[in-house]
XYZ file of C-alpha atoms in Angstrom:
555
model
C -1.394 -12.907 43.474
C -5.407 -12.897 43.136
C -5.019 -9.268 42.740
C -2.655 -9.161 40.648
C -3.902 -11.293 37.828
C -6.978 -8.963 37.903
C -5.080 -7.139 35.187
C -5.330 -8.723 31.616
C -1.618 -8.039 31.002
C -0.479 -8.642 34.256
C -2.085 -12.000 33.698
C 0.127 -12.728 30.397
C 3.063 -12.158 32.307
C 2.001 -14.595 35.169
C 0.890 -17.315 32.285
C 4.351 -16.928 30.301
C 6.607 -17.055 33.763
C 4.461 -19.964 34.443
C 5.425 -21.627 31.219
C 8.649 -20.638 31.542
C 8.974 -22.023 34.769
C 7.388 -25.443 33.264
C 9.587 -26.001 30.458
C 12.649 -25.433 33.076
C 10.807 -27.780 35.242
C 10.868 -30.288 32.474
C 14.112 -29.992 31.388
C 15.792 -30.261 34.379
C 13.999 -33.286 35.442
C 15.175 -34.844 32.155
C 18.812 -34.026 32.796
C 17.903 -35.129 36.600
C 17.208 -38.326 34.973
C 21.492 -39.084 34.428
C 21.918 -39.910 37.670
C 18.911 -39.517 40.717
C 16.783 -41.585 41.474
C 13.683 -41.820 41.932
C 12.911 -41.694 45.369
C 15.851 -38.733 45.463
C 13.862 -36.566 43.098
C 10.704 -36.616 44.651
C 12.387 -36.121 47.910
C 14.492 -33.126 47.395
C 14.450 -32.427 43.348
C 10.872 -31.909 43.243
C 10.878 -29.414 46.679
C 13.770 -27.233 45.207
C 12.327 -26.610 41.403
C 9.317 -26.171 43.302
C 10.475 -23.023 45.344
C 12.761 -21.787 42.249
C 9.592 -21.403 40.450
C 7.497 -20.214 43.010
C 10.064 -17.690 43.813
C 10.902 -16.497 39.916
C 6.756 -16.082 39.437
C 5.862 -14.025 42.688
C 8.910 -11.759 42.896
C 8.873 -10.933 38.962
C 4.753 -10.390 38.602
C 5.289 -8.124 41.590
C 8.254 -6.365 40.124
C 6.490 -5.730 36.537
C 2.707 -5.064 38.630
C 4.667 -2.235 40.739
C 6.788 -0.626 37.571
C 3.684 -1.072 34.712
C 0.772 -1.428 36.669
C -0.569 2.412 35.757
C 0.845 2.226 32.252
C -1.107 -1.376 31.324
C -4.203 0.239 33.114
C -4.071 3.418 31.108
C -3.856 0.930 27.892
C -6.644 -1.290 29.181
C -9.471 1.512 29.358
C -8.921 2.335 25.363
C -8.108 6.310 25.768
C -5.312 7.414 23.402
C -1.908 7.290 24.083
C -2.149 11.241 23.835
C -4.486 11.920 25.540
C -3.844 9.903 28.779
C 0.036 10.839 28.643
C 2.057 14.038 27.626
C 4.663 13.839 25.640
C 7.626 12.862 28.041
C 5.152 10.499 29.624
C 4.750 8.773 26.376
C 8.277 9.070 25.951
C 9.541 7.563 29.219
C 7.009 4.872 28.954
C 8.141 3.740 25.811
C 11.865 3.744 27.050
C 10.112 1.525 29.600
C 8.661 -1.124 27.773
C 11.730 -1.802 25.569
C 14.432 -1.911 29.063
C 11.994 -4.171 30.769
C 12.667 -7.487 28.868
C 16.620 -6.782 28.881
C 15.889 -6.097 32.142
C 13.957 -9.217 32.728
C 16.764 -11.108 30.836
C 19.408 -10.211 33.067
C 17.477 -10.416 35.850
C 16.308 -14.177 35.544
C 19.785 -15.266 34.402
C 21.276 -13.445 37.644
C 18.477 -15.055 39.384
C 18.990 -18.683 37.575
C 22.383 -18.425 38.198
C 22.734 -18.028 41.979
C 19.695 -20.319 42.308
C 21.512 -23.041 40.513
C 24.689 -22.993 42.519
C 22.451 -22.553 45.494
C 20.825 -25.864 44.471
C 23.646 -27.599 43.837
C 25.770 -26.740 47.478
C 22.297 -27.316 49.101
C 22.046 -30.811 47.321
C 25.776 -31.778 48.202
C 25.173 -30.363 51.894
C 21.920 -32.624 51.478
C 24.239 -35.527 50.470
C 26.635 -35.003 52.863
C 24.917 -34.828 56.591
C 21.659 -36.326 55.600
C 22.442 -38.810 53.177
C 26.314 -39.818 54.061
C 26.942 -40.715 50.433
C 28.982 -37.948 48.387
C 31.427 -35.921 49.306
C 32.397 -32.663 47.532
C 33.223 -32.870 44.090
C 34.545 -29.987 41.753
C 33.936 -31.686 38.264
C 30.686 -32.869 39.884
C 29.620 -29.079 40.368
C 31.044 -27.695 37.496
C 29.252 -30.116 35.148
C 25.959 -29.351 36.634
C 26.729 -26.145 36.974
C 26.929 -25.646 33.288
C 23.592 -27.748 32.711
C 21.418 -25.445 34.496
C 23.517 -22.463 33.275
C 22.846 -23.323 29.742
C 19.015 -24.626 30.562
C 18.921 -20.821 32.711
C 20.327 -18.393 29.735
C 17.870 -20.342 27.272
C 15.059 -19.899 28.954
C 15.768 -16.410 30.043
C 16.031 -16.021 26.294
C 12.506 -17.216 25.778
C 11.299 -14.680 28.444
C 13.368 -11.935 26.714
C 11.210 -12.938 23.753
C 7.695 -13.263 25.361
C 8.289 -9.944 27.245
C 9.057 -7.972 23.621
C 5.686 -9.685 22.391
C 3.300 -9.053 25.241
C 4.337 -5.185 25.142
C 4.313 -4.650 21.408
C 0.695 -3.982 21.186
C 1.639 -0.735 24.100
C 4.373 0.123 22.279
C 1.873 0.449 18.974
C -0.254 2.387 21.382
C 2.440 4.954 22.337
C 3.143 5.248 18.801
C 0.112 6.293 17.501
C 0.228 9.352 19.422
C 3.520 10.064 18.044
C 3.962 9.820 14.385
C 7.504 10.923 14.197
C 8.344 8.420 16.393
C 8.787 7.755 20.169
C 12.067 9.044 20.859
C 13.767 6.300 21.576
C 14.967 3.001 20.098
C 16.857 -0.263 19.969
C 18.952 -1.394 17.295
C 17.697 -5.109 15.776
C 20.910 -5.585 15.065
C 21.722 -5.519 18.675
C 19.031 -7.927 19.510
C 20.279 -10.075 16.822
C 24.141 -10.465 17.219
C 22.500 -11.132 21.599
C 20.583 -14.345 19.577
C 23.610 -15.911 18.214
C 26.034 -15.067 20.490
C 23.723 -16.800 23.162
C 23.268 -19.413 20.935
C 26.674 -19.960 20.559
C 27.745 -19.606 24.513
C 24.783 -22.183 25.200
C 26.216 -25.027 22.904
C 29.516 -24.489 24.356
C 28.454 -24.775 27.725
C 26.463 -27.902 26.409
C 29.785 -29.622 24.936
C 31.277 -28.823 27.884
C 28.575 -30.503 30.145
C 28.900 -33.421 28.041
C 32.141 -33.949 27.626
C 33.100 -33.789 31.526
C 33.188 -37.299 33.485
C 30.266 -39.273 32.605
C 29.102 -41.885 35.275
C 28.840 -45.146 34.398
C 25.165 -45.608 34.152
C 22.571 -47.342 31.699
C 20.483 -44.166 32.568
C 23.672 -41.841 31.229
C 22.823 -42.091 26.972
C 19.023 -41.762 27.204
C 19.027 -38.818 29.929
C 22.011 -37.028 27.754
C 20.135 -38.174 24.320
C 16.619 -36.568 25.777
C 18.382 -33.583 27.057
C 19.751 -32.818 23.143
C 16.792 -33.060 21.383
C 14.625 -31.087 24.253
C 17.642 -28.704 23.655
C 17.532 -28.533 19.974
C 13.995 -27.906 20.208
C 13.704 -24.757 22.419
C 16.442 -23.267 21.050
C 14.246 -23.613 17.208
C 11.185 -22.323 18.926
C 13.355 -19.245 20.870
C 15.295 -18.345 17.764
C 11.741 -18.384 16.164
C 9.917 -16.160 18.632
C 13.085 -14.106 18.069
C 12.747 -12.808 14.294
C 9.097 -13.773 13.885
C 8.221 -10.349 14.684
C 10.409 -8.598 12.522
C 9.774 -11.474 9.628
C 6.107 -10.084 10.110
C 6.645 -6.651 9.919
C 8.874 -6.614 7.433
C 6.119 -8.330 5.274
C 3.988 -6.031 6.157
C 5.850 -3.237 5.293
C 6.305 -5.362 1.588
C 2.260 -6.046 1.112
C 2.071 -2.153 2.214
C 4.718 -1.156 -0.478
C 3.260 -3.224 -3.150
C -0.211 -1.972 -2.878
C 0.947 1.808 -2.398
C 2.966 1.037 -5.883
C -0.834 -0.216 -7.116
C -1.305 3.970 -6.772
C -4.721 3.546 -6.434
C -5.188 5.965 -4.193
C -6.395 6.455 -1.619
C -7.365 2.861 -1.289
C -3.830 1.928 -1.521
C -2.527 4.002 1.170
C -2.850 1.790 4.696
C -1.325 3.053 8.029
C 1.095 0.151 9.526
C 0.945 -0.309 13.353
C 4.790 0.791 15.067
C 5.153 -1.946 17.355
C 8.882 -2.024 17.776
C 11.229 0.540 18.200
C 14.021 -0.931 15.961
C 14.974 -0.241 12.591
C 12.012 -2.208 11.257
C 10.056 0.191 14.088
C 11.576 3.264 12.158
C 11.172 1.983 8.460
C 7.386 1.951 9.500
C 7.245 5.534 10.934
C 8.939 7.005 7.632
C 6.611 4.848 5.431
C 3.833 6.354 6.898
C 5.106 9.247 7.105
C 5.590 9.012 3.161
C 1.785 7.842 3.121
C 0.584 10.627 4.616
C 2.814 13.424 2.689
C 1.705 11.476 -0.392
C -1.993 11.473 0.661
C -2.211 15.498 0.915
C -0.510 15.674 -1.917
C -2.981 13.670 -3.698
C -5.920 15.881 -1.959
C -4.171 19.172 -3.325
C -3.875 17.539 -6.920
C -6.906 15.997 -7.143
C -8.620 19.522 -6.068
C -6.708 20.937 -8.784
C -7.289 18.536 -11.362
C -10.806 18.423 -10.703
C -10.922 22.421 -11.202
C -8.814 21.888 -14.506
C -11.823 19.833 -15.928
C -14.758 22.057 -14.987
C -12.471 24.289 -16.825
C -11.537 22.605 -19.669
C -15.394 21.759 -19.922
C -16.441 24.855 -20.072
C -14.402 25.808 -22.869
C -16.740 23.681 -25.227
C -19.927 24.419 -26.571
C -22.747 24.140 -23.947
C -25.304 23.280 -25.799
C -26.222 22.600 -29.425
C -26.035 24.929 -32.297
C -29.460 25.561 -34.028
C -29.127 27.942 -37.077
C -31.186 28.336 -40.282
C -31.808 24.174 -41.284
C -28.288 23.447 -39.305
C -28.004 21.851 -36.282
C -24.535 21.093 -34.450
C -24.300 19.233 -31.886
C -21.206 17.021 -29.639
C -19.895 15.030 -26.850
C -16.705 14.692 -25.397
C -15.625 12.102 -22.470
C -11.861 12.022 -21.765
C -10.060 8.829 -20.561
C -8.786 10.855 -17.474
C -8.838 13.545 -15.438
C -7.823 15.994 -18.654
C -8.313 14.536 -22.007
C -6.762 15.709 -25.410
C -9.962 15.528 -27.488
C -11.638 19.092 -27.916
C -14.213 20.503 -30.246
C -15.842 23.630 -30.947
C -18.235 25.202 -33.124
C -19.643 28.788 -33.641
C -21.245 31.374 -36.497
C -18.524 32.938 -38.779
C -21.255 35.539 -39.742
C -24.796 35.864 -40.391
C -25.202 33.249 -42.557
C -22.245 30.904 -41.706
C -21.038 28.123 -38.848
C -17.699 26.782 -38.117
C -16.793 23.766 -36.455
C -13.729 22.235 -35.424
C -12.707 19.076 -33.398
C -9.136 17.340 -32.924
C -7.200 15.649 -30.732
C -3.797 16.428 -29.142
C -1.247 13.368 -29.178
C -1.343 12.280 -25.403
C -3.524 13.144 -22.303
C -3.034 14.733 -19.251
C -2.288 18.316 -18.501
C 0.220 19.019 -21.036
C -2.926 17.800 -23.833
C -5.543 19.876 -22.272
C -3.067 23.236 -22.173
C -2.444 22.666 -26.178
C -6.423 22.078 -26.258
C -6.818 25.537 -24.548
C -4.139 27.196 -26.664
C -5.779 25.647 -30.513
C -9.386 26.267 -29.543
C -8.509 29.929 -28.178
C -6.827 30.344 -31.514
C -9.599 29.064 -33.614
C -11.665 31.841 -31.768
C -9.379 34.274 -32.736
C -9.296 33.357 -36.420
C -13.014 32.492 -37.000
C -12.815 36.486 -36.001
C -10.745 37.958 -38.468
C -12.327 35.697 -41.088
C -10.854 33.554 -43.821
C -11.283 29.263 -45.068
C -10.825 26.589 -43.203
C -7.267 25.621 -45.236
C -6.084 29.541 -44.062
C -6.928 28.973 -40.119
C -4.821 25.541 -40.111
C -2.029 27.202 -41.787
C -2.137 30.352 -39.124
C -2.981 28.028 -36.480
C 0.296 25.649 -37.123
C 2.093 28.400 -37.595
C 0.575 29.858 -34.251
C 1.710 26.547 -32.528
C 5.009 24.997 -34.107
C 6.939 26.683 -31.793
C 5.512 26.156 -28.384
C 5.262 23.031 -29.152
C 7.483 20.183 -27.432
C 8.667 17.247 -29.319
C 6.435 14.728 -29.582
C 3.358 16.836 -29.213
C 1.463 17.361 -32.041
C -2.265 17.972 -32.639
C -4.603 16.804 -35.886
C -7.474 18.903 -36.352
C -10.534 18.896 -39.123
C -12.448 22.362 -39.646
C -15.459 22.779 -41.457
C -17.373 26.408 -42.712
C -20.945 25.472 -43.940
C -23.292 28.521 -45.662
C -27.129 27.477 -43.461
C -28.812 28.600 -46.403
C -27.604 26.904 -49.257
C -25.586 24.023 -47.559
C -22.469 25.431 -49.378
C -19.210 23.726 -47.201
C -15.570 24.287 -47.447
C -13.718 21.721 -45.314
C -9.766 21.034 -44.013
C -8.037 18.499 -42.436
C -4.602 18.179 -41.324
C -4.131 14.342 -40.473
C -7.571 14.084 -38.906
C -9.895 11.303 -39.762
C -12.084 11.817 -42.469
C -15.804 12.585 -41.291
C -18.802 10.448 -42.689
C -21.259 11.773 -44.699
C -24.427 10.102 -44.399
C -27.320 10.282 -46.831
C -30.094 7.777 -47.803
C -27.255 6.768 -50.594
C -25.005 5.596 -47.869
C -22.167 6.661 -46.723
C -18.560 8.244 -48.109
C -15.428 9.732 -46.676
C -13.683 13.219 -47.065
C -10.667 12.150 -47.676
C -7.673 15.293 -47.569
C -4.040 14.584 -47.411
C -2.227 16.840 -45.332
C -0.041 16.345 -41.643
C -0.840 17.424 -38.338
C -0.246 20.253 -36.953
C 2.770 21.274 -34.662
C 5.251 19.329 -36.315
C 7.418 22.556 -37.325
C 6.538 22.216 -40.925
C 5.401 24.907 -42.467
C 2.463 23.531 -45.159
C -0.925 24.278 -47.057
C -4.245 22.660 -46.046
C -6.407 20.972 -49.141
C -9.655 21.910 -49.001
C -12.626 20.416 -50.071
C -15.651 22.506 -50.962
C -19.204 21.316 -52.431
C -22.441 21.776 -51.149
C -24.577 18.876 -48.729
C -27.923 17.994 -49.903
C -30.677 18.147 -48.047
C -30.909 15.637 -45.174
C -27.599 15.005 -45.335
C -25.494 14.623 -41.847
C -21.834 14.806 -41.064
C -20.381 12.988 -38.482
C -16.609 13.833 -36.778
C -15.280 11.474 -34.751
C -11.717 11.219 -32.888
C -9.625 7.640 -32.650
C -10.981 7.224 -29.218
C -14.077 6.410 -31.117
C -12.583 3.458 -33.188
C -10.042 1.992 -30.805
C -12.491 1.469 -28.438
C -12.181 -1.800 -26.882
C -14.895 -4.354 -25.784
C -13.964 -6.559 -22.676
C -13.287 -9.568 -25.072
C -10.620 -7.135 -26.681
C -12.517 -6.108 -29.790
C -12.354 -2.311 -31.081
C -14.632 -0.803 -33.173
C -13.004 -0.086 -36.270
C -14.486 1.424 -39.510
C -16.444 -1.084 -40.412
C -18.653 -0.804 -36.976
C -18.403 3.135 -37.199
C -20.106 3.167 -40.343
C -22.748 0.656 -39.264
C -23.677 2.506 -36.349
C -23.544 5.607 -38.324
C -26.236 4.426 -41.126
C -28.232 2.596 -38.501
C -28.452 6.107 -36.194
C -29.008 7.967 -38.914
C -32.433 6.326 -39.620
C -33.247 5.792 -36.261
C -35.893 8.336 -34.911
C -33.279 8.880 -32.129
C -30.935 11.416 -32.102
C -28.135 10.319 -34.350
C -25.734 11.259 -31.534
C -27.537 9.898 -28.652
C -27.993 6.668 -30.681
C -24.174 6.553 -31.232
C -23.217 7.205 -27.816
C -25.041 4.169 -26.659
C -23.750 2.005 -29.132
C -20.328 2.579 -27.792
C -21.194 2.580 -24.224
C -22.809 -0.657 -25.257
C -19.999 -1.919 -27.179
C -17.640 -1.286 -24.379
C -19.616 -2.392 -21.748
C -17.361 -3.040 -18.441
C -14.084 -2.526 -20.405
C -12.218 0.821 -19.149
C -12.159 3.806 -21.859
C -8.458 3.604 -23.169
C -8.711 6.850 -24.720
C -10.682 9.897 -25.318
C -13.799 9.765 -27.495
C -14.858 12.696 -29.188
C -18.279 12.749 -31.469
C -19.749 16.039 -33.398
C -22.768 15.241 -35.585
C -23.920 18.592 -38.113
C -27.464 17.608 -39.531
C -28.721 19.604 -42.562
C -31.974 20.388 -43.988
C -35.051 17.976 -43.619
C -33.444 16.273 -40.049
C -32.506 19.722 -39.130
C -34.250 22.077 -37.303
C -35.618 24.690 -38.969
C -35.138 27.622 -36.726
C -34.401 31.971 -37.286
C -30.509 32.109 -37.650
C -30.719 36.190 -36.763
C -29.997 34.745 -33.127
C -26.252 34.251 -33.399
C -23.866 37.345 -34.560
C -20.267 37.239 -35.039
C -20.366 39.152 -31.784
C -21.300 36.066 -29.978
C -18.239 33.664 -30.836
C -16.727 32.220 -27.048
């Protein structure tokens, strides 16, 4: 037995047929209690639980050390399943540990059985030739009979139970090797109709004991009273054992769902231990099965999505645009992985710049292909030449029916002359830009729809020419709805503050704005893209040759 409880697991089956053995010990002696005495239980009670238990304990740690002895050892040393096993090993093992505590169930309720009519002709021949006091009695053995029967099938219940627990954390083992599962299985509902229809045969035989002739003893009510409520209470704790398990995974499996709904991933994807090979067992396997399908696919996409935003990046202007006493520069950061907002600017011809920026209704892919499509067609009309009012009405027309419903895009475009500071400028349902002087500020207000709505219209255009020192600011409704983490968005009255307060800053007026709404924002998440272009003119310009851009150079 020293040798044997060497082994860690070996040892938890010796400590729970130990306590097994005690809480039959127990119980009998309480039933015992209806109608021995004393001096008769210590004499030959005491001597015959004594070998039962001694018996049950060495013949079943031997029979478990000789059938799982390599397996537990294998477990014990901390190799994987897969690498210590192949396949049909891992296999047969598992088949293994979920026979052994039906196997241990019928096998201590055979055992309990015989043992308790054994007992009970031994304790009549006892009686009989020693003791010259009772002779043999059918009701007598039948009564006690059931007793230990009932006391016998409950505890070999509670063993069926320990067993399942002290080999769950193998069965885990085997099934990390296998992620498909181990090949074989037993139904819970099985294990569940076995619970209540041994429930049910154990109060029967319980009735049964207590209905048959009762002696007429003070002794009788107590000993029958104790026996019920020592009864009731191992049968709570067994039925416990019994669906705790499954009570746990399943709640596992329900934390695992709800944070894998969270789809913050991959923090919300967590691998769940198969300990059981049971439906529960098999709901695990196929949820992380799901996981892990789920998980590449979120590698793949997130490779591609990350490859869709260098290249929608690189479709905007890399750096700023210096020509004559113009300077043009932006900044675009998009809510998610593909944003909406887009802008663009480039030289018409020697002596003129264009610039564009709008924002597509939504975000995603589906907004950054309609981004692609309007800036690759503002390329291809700044070409062929025209006004501002002219490209919107090509471009809509270019658009309206590609479009899906419910996509639409508003757009402002702007042609300025970097000599004279000549501008023609369109909108269509963009907000208005700011024009900032030392005056203040104003609005260009135009009244026209988006495009993409499959309406054909015309653009109004405003023309005029920007004094010197002047500087136009575009902005999208990122920009305004942005939200501070009390709630707060920016709203006009902020934009324009920041505006006039940048522009006489010594900053850069779009460095100086970007900060503000970082600022403003603070640890709030962006809601939506935010889109700035700032064109300075004249005196806050740079003064710089225009003869390096050509219409030959337009992206």
């Amino acid at each position: 037995m020293k040798r044997i409880v060497k082994d860690k697991l070996i040892g938890e089956f010796v400590l729970l047929f130990l306590k097994i053995s005690g809480i039959g010990a127990i119980v009998s002696a309480v039933g015992l209690m209806n109608g021995d005495s004393w001096q008769y239980m210590i004499r030959f009670d005491v001597w015959m639980i004594f070998l039962s238990m001694a018996g049950f304990i060495i013949s079943f740690a031997g029979l478990v050390q000789f059938r799982f002895g390599r397996l537990f050892h294998l477990f014990q040393t901390g190799a994987p399943a897969g690498a210590a096993l192949t396949p049909d090993e891992i296999t047969r093992c598992a088949g293994m540990c979920l026979r052994l505590p039906f196997a241990l169930f019928r096998g201590f309720l055979g055992f309990g059985v015989v043992y308790a009519a054994f007992y009970l002709v031994t304790e009549w021949w006892v009686n009989r030739t020693l003791l010259h006091y009772r002779g043999w009695d059918w009701i007598w053995f039948f009564k006690n009979f059931l007793f230990k029967a009932g006391l016998v099938w409950l505890l070999a219940l509670m063993l069926y139970n320990g067993t399942r627990r002290i080999l769950r954390p193998i069965l885990a083992w085997l099934a990390e090797s296998s992620p498909v599962g181990l090949g074989v299985s037993m139904s819970l509902r099985r294990r569940l109709v076995g619970v209540s229809v041994s429930l049910t045969v154990m109060m029967g035989m319980q009735y049964i004991y207590l209905q048959l002739g009762q002696p007429d003893s003070s002794r009788v009510l107590p000993g029958l009273l104790g026996f019920f409520v020592l009864f009731l209470i191992l049968s709570y704790l067994f039925v416990r054992s019994a669906v705790d398990d499954t009570i746990r995974d399943i709640d596992q499996v329900r934390t695992s769902l709800a944070q894998f709904n969270r789809m913050d991933f991959p923090h919300s994807l967590q691998r769940l231990k198969v300990n059981s090979a049971d439906e529960v067992g098999d709901l695990k396997i196929q949820f992380n099965a799901l996981q892990e399908k789920t998980e590449r696919h979120y590698r793949v996409l997130s490779r591609d999505l990350a490859l869709a935003h260098r290249v929608q990046a690189s479709l905007l202007p890399p750096s700023p645009l210096r020509a004559g006493s113009v300077i043009v520069q932006g900044r675009s950061v998009s809510a998610a992985d593909l944003g909406g907002d887009f802008y663009d600017f480039a030289p018409v011809d020697d002596h003129t710049v264009a610039v564009i920026i709008g924002d597509v209704a939504g975000k995603g892919p589906p907004a950054a292909l309609v981004t692609a499509t309007v800036l690759g067609l503002f390329r291809a009309e700044i070409r062929h030449g025209g006004s501002p009012g002219e490209w919107l009405r090509r471009i809509n027309g270019s658009i309206s029916d590609v479009l899906s419903l419910g996509l639409y895009v508003t757009a402002a475009v702007l042609t300025m002359d970097v000599r004279s500071g000549r501008y023609r400028y369109a909108g269509a349902g963009h907000l208005p830009p700011l024009c900032i002087s030392e005056n203040g500020t104003r609005e260009w207000e135009t009244a026209s729809l988006p495009l993409g709505l499959g309406i054909e219209q015309s653009f109004e255009e405003l023309s005029g020419t920007i004094a010197d020192g002047e500087c136009l600011v575009f902005y999208t409704d990122g920009v305004l709805e942005a939200k501070s983490p009390d709630g707060k968005i920016v709203g006009f009255d902020t934009l324009y503050r920041w505006a006039e307060a940048a522009y006489r800053a010594p900053a850069d007026i779009l460095d100086w704005m970007t900060a503000a709404l970082e600022t403003h924002r603070g640890c709030a998440s962006r809601l939506d893209d935010e889109t700035i272009v700032v064109l300075r003119y004249g005196a806050r310009g740079l003064t710089e040759p225009f003869g390096q851009f050509t219409v030959s150079q337009v992206r």
